[in-house]
Amino acid sequence: MTAFDVEAVRKDFPVLSREVHGHPLVYLDSASSSQKPRQVLEAERIFVEEHYANVHRGVHTLSQEATDGYEAARSTVAAFLGARHEEIVFTKNATEAFNLVAYALGNPGSPVRLGPGDEIAVTEMEHHSNLVPWQMLAERTGATLRWLGLTDDGRLDLSDLDEVVNERTKLFAFTHVSNLLGTENPVDVLVARAKQVGALTFVDGVQSVPHQAVNVPSLGVDFFAFTGHKMLAPSGVGVLWGRDLNALPPFMGGGSMIEVVQMSGSTYAAAPERFEAGTPVISQAVGLAAACDYLTALGMDAIKDHETALTAQLLDGIRALDGVSVLGPDTTELRGSAVSFVVDGVHPHDVGQSLDDLGIAVRVGHHCAAPVCRRFGVPATARASSYLYNNAADIDALLEGIVKVQAFWGVR
Amino acid sequence: MSTADTDTMYQEIILDHYRYPHHKGLRDPYDVEVHHTNPTCGDEVTLRVQVLAGLVKDVSYDGQGCSISQASTSVMTDLLIGKPLAQALSTHEAFLALMQSRGTLEPDENVLEDGIAFAGVSKYPARVKCALLGWMAWKDATAQAVAQTKEAS
């Protein structure tokens, strides 16, 4: 196997050669959305220019070619996850996947019936997309929402796992890797407890699937979701994986999701079509498949190793700075590449603005995980998140940039 | 860190108000207290107004946020406290217009005083909300205070 060649990878991403405010772009915001390689854009362009029509609707040649391309994309995504074709539902993003299940579970024919006395469990480190839909489900059904707290070093506090996930728990939703803290959670431990009490499990794989090999069926969970735009694919396409999607009633009604429609009522198609009402995201799904192919060719393990090296460089570099601290695990052990940090005396917004003046793109704010900020007593953080196309020079630029920020704001 | 862009946004006036905010701290008496947040970034301000005989008698506040939101609120209190309500509202309009101008408006120093330093911020749409946080809180609180007065009379 050839070594991971980051400089060759960078050539596939035209945006990385541009300048921002007179400085070479240093893009460290991939946990928010990744850049796209030429190969993905090209795959989508060829599909649209040569094979595009609506899918599952016609007998003409383009309609068949488009349907073949769309379903081949589903197979590619399935293979990327070690899953089966019919377990993959295309959504517009991960948020839709969470909401799809949250609503379907409240519809007639649901495998669980939620009501007062029942519980839904989450964790305090969830992205709002894997928190608010469950709050809303609890509101609709009278169920109670409970959550696992966090330790000071940004791990899940498992000391009351048996209390939070108990015989009343109908569903346990948690993230694989935290978008704010970078923490990778022990899926096996959490799933084992859920199984003991017969609760369904839903794992948020938005921050894991782009960065590491994930064999989804072997996790033992019931539902799993992620989004395309954080893994080199276009925005507008996400994925819901379900172990037994045919046990779930539909969420949205419309075209494509039906079997027999009469004025008095309808029956529904089998999964995955049951959950893809209306014309789906077509060319974006083809782009997602091309992204899976691109990542597979490089090797997810090689990508993970490359990112881990960058994360170690960043954590070591921040540790050597005065007045800068990391929220979340301080080592690369069970950790993703998103690193949130706080510069003493400088608000994260000002940190982000000042870094932008140096051409360095980081995210600032609460990262759609406001409870985590509250837990650690900060209004917001700056977050640097690297991906396969970042190199050691990017991390050096950020570390030097932080020192310049401190000087500008007079805190060092 | 002395690129033209930085110099445009982070004027010395702004940095001064950020480091040494004017009129900060919640005070009594007051008519209405409001709490406004910027949901995209977590900045927040609690603001109190007292309107007496058509005058902005007092504006006091507490909050946390970036330099832009904190300095803008500080500048606002300088501009509005003690002013007739009608004048304060037109100053509010002038600041709002400046912030929505995307850098195309030449601010009037006679009206906005230190507020002219925020002209550069208007070129950064992501930061305009920061600059308007305290101003929007004041408008909200003042509208409520005026409504209360009308109900009472």
Coordinates of C-alpha atoms in Angstrom, one line a residue:
Chain A
M1 CA 0.0 0.0 0.0
T2 CA 1.3 3.4 -0.9
A3 CA 1.6 6.0 1.8
F4 CA -1.1 8.7 2.1
D5 CA 0.0 11.6 -0.1
V6 CA -1.7 14.7 1.2
E7 CA -0.1 17.0 -1.4
A8 CA -1.6 14.8 -4.2
V9 CA -4.9 14.9 -2.4
R10 CA -4.8 18.7 -2.2
K11 CA -4.5 19.0 -6.0
D12 CA -8.0 17.4 -6.3
F13 CA -9.5 20.4 -4.3
P14 CA -9.2 23.5 -6.5
V15 CA -10.4 25.8 -3.7
L16 CA -7.3 25.0 -1.6
S17 CA -5.2 27.0 -4.0
R18 CA -7.1 30.3 -3.6
E19 CA -6.1 33.2 -1.3
V20 CA -8.2 34.9 1.4
H21 CA -7.3 38.4 2.4
G22 CA -3.9 38.0 0.6
H23 CA -3.0 34.8 2.5
P24 CA -3.2 31.2 1.2
L25 CA -6.5 29.7 2.4
V26 CA -6.2 27.4 5.4
Y27 CA -9.5 25.6 5.6
L28 CA -10.1 24.2 9.1
D29 CA -13.9 24.1 9.1
S30 CA -14.6 20.6 7.6
A31 CA -16.7 19.5 10.6
S32 CA -19.1 22.2 9.4
S33 CA -18.9 21.3 5.7
S34 CA -16.1 19.8 3.7
Q35 CA -14.7 21.0 0.4
K36 CA -15.4 19.0 -2.7
P37 CA -12.9 17.2 -5.0
R38 CA -13.0 17.5 -8.8
Q39 CA -13.9 13.8 -9.0
V40 CA -17.2 14.4 -7.2
L41 CA -18.1 17.4 -9.2
E42 CA -17.2 15.6 -12.4
A43 CA -19.4 12.5 -11.5
E44 CA -22.3 14.8 -10.8
R45 CA -21.7 16.8 -14.0
I46 CA -21.5 13.8 -16.2
F47 CA -24.7 12.3 -14.7
V48 CA -26.6 15.5 -15.2
E49 CA -25.3 16.2 -18.7
E50 CA -25.7 12.7 -20.0
H51 CA -28.1 10.6 -18.0
Y52 CA -30.5 12.9 -16.1
A53 CA -34.3 12.4 -15.8
N54 CA -36.6 11.7 -12.9
V55 CA -36.2 8.3 -11.2
H56 CA -38.6 5.4 -10.8
R57 CA -41.2 7.1 -13.1
G58 CA -40.7 6.3 -16.7
V59 CA -39.9 3.9 -19.4
H60 CA -37.8 6.1 -21.6
T61 CA -34.1 5.6 -21.8
L62 CA -32.9 8.5 -19.7
S63 CA -35.4 7.7 -17.0
Q64 CA -34.0 4.2 -16.8
E65 CA -30.4 5.4 -16.9
A66 CA -31.1 8.0 -14.1
T67 CA -32.8 5.3 -12.0
D68 CA -29.9 3.0 -12.5
G69 CA -27.5 5.7 -11.5
Y70 CA -29.5 6.6 -8.4
E71 CA -29.9 3.0 -7.3
A72 CA -26.2 2.3 -8.0
A73 CA -25.4 5.2 -5.8
R74 CA -27.5 3.6 -3.0
S75 CA -25.5 0.4 -3.5
T76 CA -22.2 2.2 -3.3
V77 CA -23.2 4.0 -0.1
A78 CA -24.4 0.7 1.3
A79 CA -21.1 -1.0 0.5
F80 CA -19.2 1.9 2.1
L81 CA -21.1 1.2 5.4
G82 CA -21.0 -2.6 5.1
A83 CA -24.7 -2.5 4.8
R84 CA -27.4 -3.7 2.4
H85 CA -29.0 -1.7 -0.4
E86 CA -32.5 -1.7 1.0
E87 CA -31.2 -0.4 4.4
I88 CA -30.2 2.9 2.9
V89 CA -32.7 5.8 2.7
F90 CA -31.6 9.1 1.0
T91 CA -32.7 12.2 2.9
K92 CA -31.8 15.8 2.4
N93 CA -29.4 15.7 5.4
A94 CA -28.9 14.0 8.7
T95 CA -31.4 16.3 10.4
E96 CA -34.2 15.0 8.2
A97 CA -33.1 11.4 9.1
F98 CA -33.5 12.1 12.8
N99 CA -36.9 13.8 12.2
L100 CA -38.0 11.1 9.9
V101 CA -37.6 8.5 12.7
A102 CA -38.9 10.8 15.4
Y103 CA -42.2 11.3 13.5
A104 CA -42.5 7.8 12.2
L105 CA -42.2 6.4 15.7
G106 CA -45.3 8.5 16.7
N107 CA -47.4 7.3 13.7
P108 CA -49.8 4.4 13.6
G109 CA -48.0 1.1 13.1
S110 CA -45.0 2.2 15.0
P111 CA -43.0 -0.6 16.7
V112 CA -43.0 1.4 19.9
R113 CA -45.9 3.3 21.5
L114 CA -44.7 6.3 23.4
G115 CA -46.7 8.0 26.1
P116 CA -46.6 9.4 29.6
G117 CA -44.2 7.2 31.8
D118 CA -42.1 6.3 28.8
E119 CA -38.6 7.8 28.4
I120 CA -36.3 8.8 25.6
A121 CA -32.6 9.0 26.5
V122 CA -30.0 11.3 24.8
T123 CA -26.6 12.8 25.9
E124 CA -25.6 16.3 26.8
M125 CA -23.1 16.4 23.9
E126 CA -25.7 16.0 21.1
H127 CA -25.9 18.3 18.2
H128 CA -29.2 20.1 18.2
S129 CA -30.3 17.9 15.3
N130 CA -30.2 14.8 17.5
L131 CA -31.7 16.6 20.5
V132 CA -34.5 18.9 19.4
P133 CA -36.4 16.2 17.4
W134 CA -36.5 14.0 20.5
Q135 CA -37.6 16.9 22.7
M136 CA -40.4 17.5 20.2
L137 CA -41.3 13.8 20.2
A138 CA -41.5 13.9 24.0
E139 CA -43.7 16.9 23.8
R140 CA -46.1 15.2 21.3
T141 CA -46.4 12.0 23.3
G142 CA -46.0 13.0 26.9
A143 CA -42.8 10.9 27.2
T144 CA -39.9 12.1 29.3
L145 CA -36.5 13.1 27.9
R146 CA -33.5 12.2 30.0
W147 CA -29.8 12.5 29.3
L148 CA -26.3 11.4 30.2
G149 CA -24.1 14.2 31.5
L150 CA -20.4 14.9 30.7
T151 CA -17.2 14.7 32.6
D152 CA -14.8 17.6 32.9
D153 CA -12.6 16.1 30.2
G154 CA -15.4 16.0 27.8
R155 CA -16.4 12.3 28.0
L156 CA -19.8 10.9 28.7
D157 CA -20.4 10.4 32.4
L158 CA -21.3 6.7 32.4
S159 CA -21.7 6.5 36.2
D160 CA -25.5 6.8 35.9
L161 CA -26.0 5.0 32.6
D162 CA -28.2 2.4 34.2
E163 CA -30.3 5.1 35.7
V164 CA -30.7 7.2 32.6
V165 CA -31.3 4.2 30.3
N166 CA -33.8 2.0 32.2
E167 CA -36.8 -0.2 31.7
R168 CA -38.9 2.8 30.8
T169 CA -36.5 3.9 28.0
K170 CA -38.0 3.3 24.5
L171 CA -35.3 5.0 22.5
F172 CA -31.6 5.9 23.2
A173 CA -30.1 8.4 20.7
F174 CA -26.5 9.4 20.9
T175 CA -23.7 10.7 18.8
H176 CA -20.8 8.5 17.6
V177 CA -18.3 11.5 17.6
S178 CA -19.1 14.9 19.1
N179 CA -19.0 17.8 16.7
L180 CA -17.9 20.2 19.4
L181 CA -15.7 18.2 21.7
G182 CA -14.3 15.6 19.3
T183 CA -15.1 12.9 21.7
E184 CA -15.7 9.4 20.3
N185 CA -18.3 7.6 22.4
P186 CA -18.2 3.9 23.4
V187 CA -21.0 2.7 21.1
D188 CA -20.6 -0.9 22.3
V189 CA -21.2 0.0 26.0
L190 CA -24.2 2.2 25.2
V191 CA -25.8 -0.3 22.9
A192 CA -25.3 -3.1 25.3
R193 CA -27.2 -1.2 28.0
A194 CA -30.0 -0.3 25.6
K195 CA -30.4 -3.9 24.6
Q196 CA -30.6 -5.0 28.2
V197 CA -33.7 -2.8 28.6
G198 CA -35.1 -3.3 25.1
A199 CA -34.7 0.3 23.9
L200 CA -34.2 1.2 20.3
T201 CA -30.9 2.9 19.5
F202 CA -30.1 5.7 17.1
V203 CA -26.5 6.8 16.4
D204 CA -25.5 10.1 14.9
G205 CA -22.7 9.3 12.6
V206 CA -22.3 12.7 11.0
Q207 CA -18.8 13.3 12.5
S208 CA -17.6 9.7 12.3
V209 CA -18.5 8.4 8.8
P210 CA -16.4 11.0 6.9
H211 CA -13.3 10.4 9.0
Q212 CA -13.0 6.7 9.9
A213 CA -14.1 3.3 8.7
V214 CA -17.5 2.5 10.1
N215 CA -19.2 -0.8 9.6
V216 CA -22.7 0.2 10.6
P217 CA -24.5 -3.1 11.0
S218 CA -21.8 -4.4 13.3
L219 CA -22.4 -1.5 15.7
G220 CA -25.6 -3.3 16.8
V221 CA -27.7 -0.1 16.6
D222 CA -31.2 0.2 15.1
F223 CA -30.8 3.5 13.3
F224 CA -27.8 5.5 12.0
A225 CA -27.6 8.8 10.2
F226 CA -25.0 10.9 8.5
T227 CA -24.8 13.7 5.9
G228 CA -23.0 13.9 2.6
H229 CA -21.8 17.5 2.6
K230 CA -19.3 16.8 5.4
M231 CA -17.7 13.9 3.5
L232 CA -16.8 15.6 0.1
A233 CA -20.3 15.2 -1.4
P234 CA -22.7 18.0 -2.4
S235 CA -25.0 19.5 0.1
G236 CA -28.6 18.3 0.0
V237 CA -28.1 14.6 0.5
G238 CA -28.0 12.7 3.7
V239 CA -28.5 9.1 4.7
L240 CA -30.7 7.2 7.1
W241 CA -29.7 3.6 7.7
G242 CA -32.1 1.3 9.5
R243 CA -31.7 -2.3 10.6
D244 CA -35.4 -3.1 10.0
L245 CA -36.9 -0.2 8.1
N246 CA -40.0 -2.2 7.1
A247 CA -41.0 -2.3 10.7
L248 CA -41.4 1.5 10.6
P249 CA -44.5 3.3 9.3
P250 CA -43.9 6.2 6.9
F251 CA -43.2 9.8 7.9
M252 CA -44.0 11.8 4.8
G253 CA -46.7 10.8 2.3
G254 CA -46.6 11.4 -1.4
G255 CA -45.4 10.0 -4.7
S256 CA -43.0 7.0 -4.8
M257 CA -43.7 5.9 -1.3
I258 CA -47.0 4.1 -2.1
E259 CA -48.2 0.7 -3.2
V260 CA -51.9 1.1 -3.9
V261 CA -53.6 4.4 -3.6
Q262 CA -57.4 4.7 -3.4
M263 CA -59.6 7.6 -2.3
S264 CA -60.4 5.7 0.8
G265 CA -56.8 5.1 1.8
S266 CA -53.4 3.8 0.7
T267 CA -50.9 1.1 1.3
Y268 CA -47.2 1.8 1.3
A269 CA -44.1 0.6 -0.6
A270 CA -41.4 -1.4 1.2
A271 CA -38.3 0.4 2.4
P272 CA -36.4 2.3 1.2
E273 CA -39.0 3.8 -1.2
R274 CA -41.5 4.1 1.7
F275 CA -39.3 6.8 3.2
E276 CA -38.5 8.7 0.0
A277 CA -41.8 10.5 -0.8
G278 CA -41.6 12.8 -3.8
T279 CA -38.8 13.2 -6.3
P280 CA -35.7 12.5 -4.2
V281 CA -32.2 14.1 -4.3
I282 CA -30.9 12.5 -7.5
S283 CA -27.7 14.0 -8.8
Q284 CA -26.6 14.7 -5.2
A285 CA -26.9 11.0 -4.4
V286 CA -24.7 10.3 -7.4
G287 CA -22.2 12.8 -6.0
L288 CA -22.3 11.1 -2.6
A289 CA -21.5 7.8 -4.2
A290 CA -18.5 9.4 -6.0
A291 CA -17.4 10.8 -2.6
C292 CA -17.6 7.3 -1.1
D293 CA -15.5 5.9 -4.0
Y294 CA -12.9 8.7 -3.6
L295 CA -12.6 8.0 0.1
T296 CA -12.5 4.2 -0.4
A297 CA -9.7 4.6 -3.0
L298 CA -7.6 6.5 -0.4
G299 CA -8.5 4.1 2.4
M300 CA -10.5 5.2 5.5
D301 CA -7.8 3.8 7.8
A302 CA -5.1 5.9 6.0
I303 CA -7.4 9.0 6.2
K304 CA -8.0 8.4 9.9
D305 CA -4.2 8.0 10.6
H306 CA -3.5 11.2 8.7
E307 CA -6.1 13.1 10.6
T308 CA -4.9 11.7 13.9
A309 CA -1.4 13.0 13.3
L310 CA -2.8 16.5 12.6
T311 CA -5.0 16.3 15.7
A312 CA -2.0 15.4 17.8
Q313 CA 0.1 18.2 16.3
L314 CA -2.7 20.7 17.1
L315 CA -3.3 19.4 20.6
D316 CA 0.4 19.5 21.3
G317 CA 0.7 22.9 19.9
I318 CA -2.1 24.4 21.9
R319 CA -0.8 22.8 25.1
A320 CA 2.5 24.7 24.5
L321 CA 0.6 28.0 24.3
D322 CA -0.2 30.1 27.3
G323 CA -3.8 31.3 27.7
V324 CA -5.4 28.8 25.3
S325 CA -7.3 25.8 26.4
V326 CA -9.1 22.9 24.6
L327 CA -12.6 21.8 25.4
G328 CA -12.8 18.1 25.1
P329 CA -10.3 15.2 25.2
D330 CA -6.7 16.4 25.3
T331 CA -5.3 13.3 23.5
T332 CA -6.1 11.5 20.3
E333 CA -7.4 8.5 22.2
L334 CA -11.0 7.8 21.1
R335 CA -11.2 11.2 19.5
G336 CA -12.1 12.8 16.2
S337 CA -10.4 15.7 14.5
A338 CA -12.6 18.6 15.6
V339 CA -10.8 20.6 18.3
S340 CA -12.7 23.4 20.1
F341 CA -10.6 25.9 21.9
V342 CA -10.9 29.1 24.0
V343 CA -8.4 32.0 23.9
D344 CA -8.4 33.7 27.3
G345 CA -9.6 37.3 27.1
V346 CA -10.7 37.1 23.4
H347 CA -14.3 36.3 22.5
P348 CA -14.5 33.3 20.0
H349 CA -16.1 35.6 17.4
D350 CA -13.1 37.9 17.6
V351 CA -10.8 35.0 17.4
G352 CA -12.5 33.7 14.3
Q353 CA -12.6 37.2 12.6
S354 CA -8.9 37.8 13.4
L355 CA -7.9 34.4 12.0
D356 CA -10.0 35.0 8.9
D357 CA -7.8 38.1 8.3
L358 CA -4.9 35.6 8.1
G359 CA -6.8 33.4 5.6
I360 CA -7.6 30.8 8.3
A361 CA -11.2 29.5 8.3
V362 CA -12.4 28.1 11.7
R363 CA -15.9 27.9 13.0
V364 CA -17.0 30.0 15.9
G365 CA -20.2 29.9 18.0
H366 CA -21.9 27.1 19.9
H367 CA -21.7 24.7 16.9
C368 CA -25.4 23.7 17.3
A369 CA -24.5 22.1 20.6
A370 CA -25.4 24.9 23.0
P371 CA -25.8 22.6 26.0
V372 CA -22.2 21.6 25.8
C373 CA -21.1 25.2 25.9
R374 CA -23.3 25.8 28.9
R375 CA -21.9 22.6 30.6
F376 CA -18.4 24.1 30.3
G377 CA -19.4 27.6 31.2
V378 CA -18.4 29.3 27.9
P379 CA -20.7 31.2 25.6
A380 CA -19.1 29.8 22.5
T381 CA -15.8 28.4 21.2
A382 CA -13.6 28.5 18.2
R383 CA -13.3 25.2 16.5
A384 CA -10.6 23.9 14.1
S385 CA -11.5 20.8 12.3
S386 CA -9.2 19.1 9.8
Y387 CA -9.8 16.6 7.1
L388 CA -7.9 14.5 4.6
Y389 CA -6.7 17.5 2.6
N390 CA -5.2 19.4 5.5
N391 CA -1.4 19.3 6.1
A392 CA 1.0 20.1 8.9
A393 CA 1.5 23.5 7.4
D394 CA -2.2 24.3 8.0
I395 CA -1.8 23.4 11.7
D396 CA 1.3 25.5 12.0
A397 CA -0.5 28.4 10.4
L398 CA -3.3 28.1 12.9
L399 CA -1.0 27.9 15.9
E400 CA 1.0 30.9 14.7
G401 CA -2.3 32.7 14.0
I402 CA -3.5 32.1 17.5
V403 CA -0.4 33.8 18.8
K404 CA -1.0 36.7 16.5
V405 CA -4.6 37.0 17.7
Q406 CA -3.4 37.1 21.3
A407 CA -0.9 39.9 20.4
F408 CA -3.5 41.9 18.5
W409 CA -6.0 41.7 21.4
G410 CA -3.3 42.5 23.9
V411 CA -3.8 39.4 26.0
R412 CA -0.2 38.2 25.7
Chain B
M1 CA -2.3 41.4 12.2
S2 CA -2.4 44.7 10.6
T3 CA -4.2 43.9 7.3
A4 CA -6.5 46.6 6.0
D5 CA -9.5 44.5 6.8
T6 CA -8.8 44.2 10.4
D7 CA -8.1 47.9 10.7
T8 CA -11.4 48.6 9.1
M9 CA -13.4 46.4 11.5
Y10 CA -11.6 46.7 14.7
Q11 CA -11.3 50.5 15.1
E12 CA -9.6 51.8 18.2
I13 CA -12.9 53.3 19.3
I14 CA -14.5 49.9 19.3
L15 CA -11.6 48.3 21.1
D16 CA -11.8 51.1 23.8
H17 CA -15.5 50.6 24.4
Y18 CA -15.0 46.8 24.5
R19 CA -12.2 47.1 27.1
Y20 CA -13.9 49.9 29.1
P21 CA -17.6 49.7 28.5
H22 CA -19.7 52.8 29.5
H23 CA -22.9 52.6 31.6
K24 CA -22.5 48.8 32.1
G25 CA -24.3 47.1 34.9
L26 CA -28.1 46.8 35.6
R27 CA -29.6 49.7 37.5
D28 CA -32.8 50.7 39.2
P29 CA -35.2 52.2 38.7
Y30 CA -36.4 50.9 35.4
D31 CA -39.7 50.3 33.5
V32 CA -38.9 47.3 31.4
E33 CA -36.2 44.6 31.3
V34 CA -35.5 42.5 28.2
H35 CA -33.2 39.7 27.4
H36 CA -32.0 39.3 23.9
T37 CA -29.7 36.6 22.4
N38 CA -28.0 36.0 19.1
P39 CA -28.9 32.3 18.6
T40 CA -26.1 31.7 16.1
C41 CA -23.3 32.6 18.5
G42 CA -24.7 32.7 22.0
D43 CA -24.1 36.4 22.6
E44 CA -26.6 37.8 25.1
V45 CA -27.6 41.0 26.7
T46 CA -30.0 41.9 29.5
L47 CA -31.1 45.5 29.1
R48 CA -33.3 47.8 31.2
V49 CA -34.9 51.1 30.1
Q50 CA -36.5 53.9 32.0
V51 CA -38.5 56.3 29.9
L52 CA -39.7 59.4 31.8
A53 CA -41.6 62.4 30.4
G54 CA -40.6 61.6 26.9
L55 CA -36.9 61.3 27.8
V56 CA -34.7 58.2 27.7
K57 CA -33.9 58.5 31.4
D58 CA -31.7 55.5 31.7
V59 CA -30.4 52.5 29.7
S60 CA -28.5 49.9 31.7
Y61 CA -27.3 46.5 30.6
D62 CA -25.3 43.4 31.4
G63 CA -24.2 40.7 29.0
Q64 CA -21.5 38.7 27.4
G65 CA -20.4 38.6 23.8
C66 CA -17.8 39.6 21.3
S67 CA -16.1 42.9 21.1
I68 CA -18.5 44.2 18.4
S69 CA -21.7 43.4 20.4
Q70 CA -20.3 44.8 23.7
A71 CA -18.8 47.9 22.2
S72 CA -21.9 48.7 20.2
T73 CA -24.1 48.5 23.3
S74 CA -21.7 50.8 25.2
V75 CA -21.7 53.3 22.3
M76 CA -25.5 53.1 22.2
T77 CA -25.9 54.1 25.9
D78 CA -23.7 57.2 25.3
L79 CA -25.9 58.2 22.4
L80 CA -29.3 57.6 23.9
I81 CA -29.3 58.3 27.7
G82 CA -30.8 61.6 28.4
K83 CA -32.1 62.2 24.9
P84 CA -35.7 62.9 24.0
L85 CA -37.3 59.7 22.9
A86 CA -38.0 60.9 19.4
Q87 CA -34.4 61.8 18.9
A88 CA -33.2 58.5 20.3
L89 CA -35.5 56.6 17.9
S90 CA -34.1 58.5 15.0
T91 CA -30.5 57.8 16.1
H92 CA -31.6 54.1 16.3
E93 CA -32.8 54.4 12.7
A94 CA -29.5 56.0 11.6
F95 CA -27.4 53.3 13.2
L96 CA -29.6 50.5 11.7
A97 CA -29.3 52.1 8.3
L98 CA -25.6 52.3 8.7
M99 CA -25.3 48.6 9.7
Q100 CA -27.5 47.5 6.8
S101 CA -25.5 49.5 4.2
R102 CA -22.8 46.9 3.5
G103 CA -20.2 49.7 3.8
T104 CA -21.9 52.0 1.3
L105 CA -23.1 54.7 3.7
E106 CA -21.1 57.6 4.9
P107 CA -22.1 57.9 8.6
D108 CA -23.0 61.3 10.1
E109 CA -20.7 61.9 13.1
N110 CA -23.1 64.6 14.4
V111 CA -25.8 61.9 14.8
L112 CA -23.8 58.7 15.6
E113 CA -20.6 60.1 17.3
D114 CA -18.5 57.0 18.3
G115 CA -21.1 54.9 16.4
I116 CA -19.4 55.9 13.1
A117 CA -16.6 53.5 14.0
F118 CA -19.0 50.6 13.1
A119 CA -19.2 51.6 9.4
G120 CA -16.5 49.0 8.7
V121 CA -18.5 46.2 10.5
S122 CA -21.3 46.7 8.1
K123 CA -19.1 45.1 5.4
Y124 CA -19.2 41.8 7.4
P125 CA -22.8 40.5 7.2
A126 CA -22.0 37.8 9.8
R127 CA -21.1 40.5 12.3
V128 CA -24.0 42.9 11.7
K129 CA -26.2 40.9 14.1
C130 CA -23.5 41.3 16.8
A131 CA -23.5 45.1 16.3
L132 CA -27.3 45.3 16.5
L133 CA -27.8 43.0 19.5
G134 CA -28.0 45.8 22.1
W135 CA -29.8 48.2 19.8
M136 CA -32.6 45.7 19.1
A137 CA -32.9 45.0 22.8
W138 CA -33.3 48.8 23.5
K139 CA -35.9 49.2 20.7
D140 CA -37.9 46.2 22.1
A141 CA -37.7 47.4 25.7
T142 CA -38.6 51.0 24.8
A143 CA -41.6 49.9 22.8
Q144 CA -42.8 47.9 25.8
A145 CA -42.2 50.8 28.1
V146 CA -44.1 53.2 25.9
A147 CA -47.0 50.8 25.6
Q148 CA -47.1 50.5 29.4
T149 CA -47.3 54.2 29.7
K150 CA -50.2 54.4 27.3
E151 CA -52.1 51.7 29.1
A152 CA -51.5 53.4 32.4
S153 CA -52.8 56.8 31.1

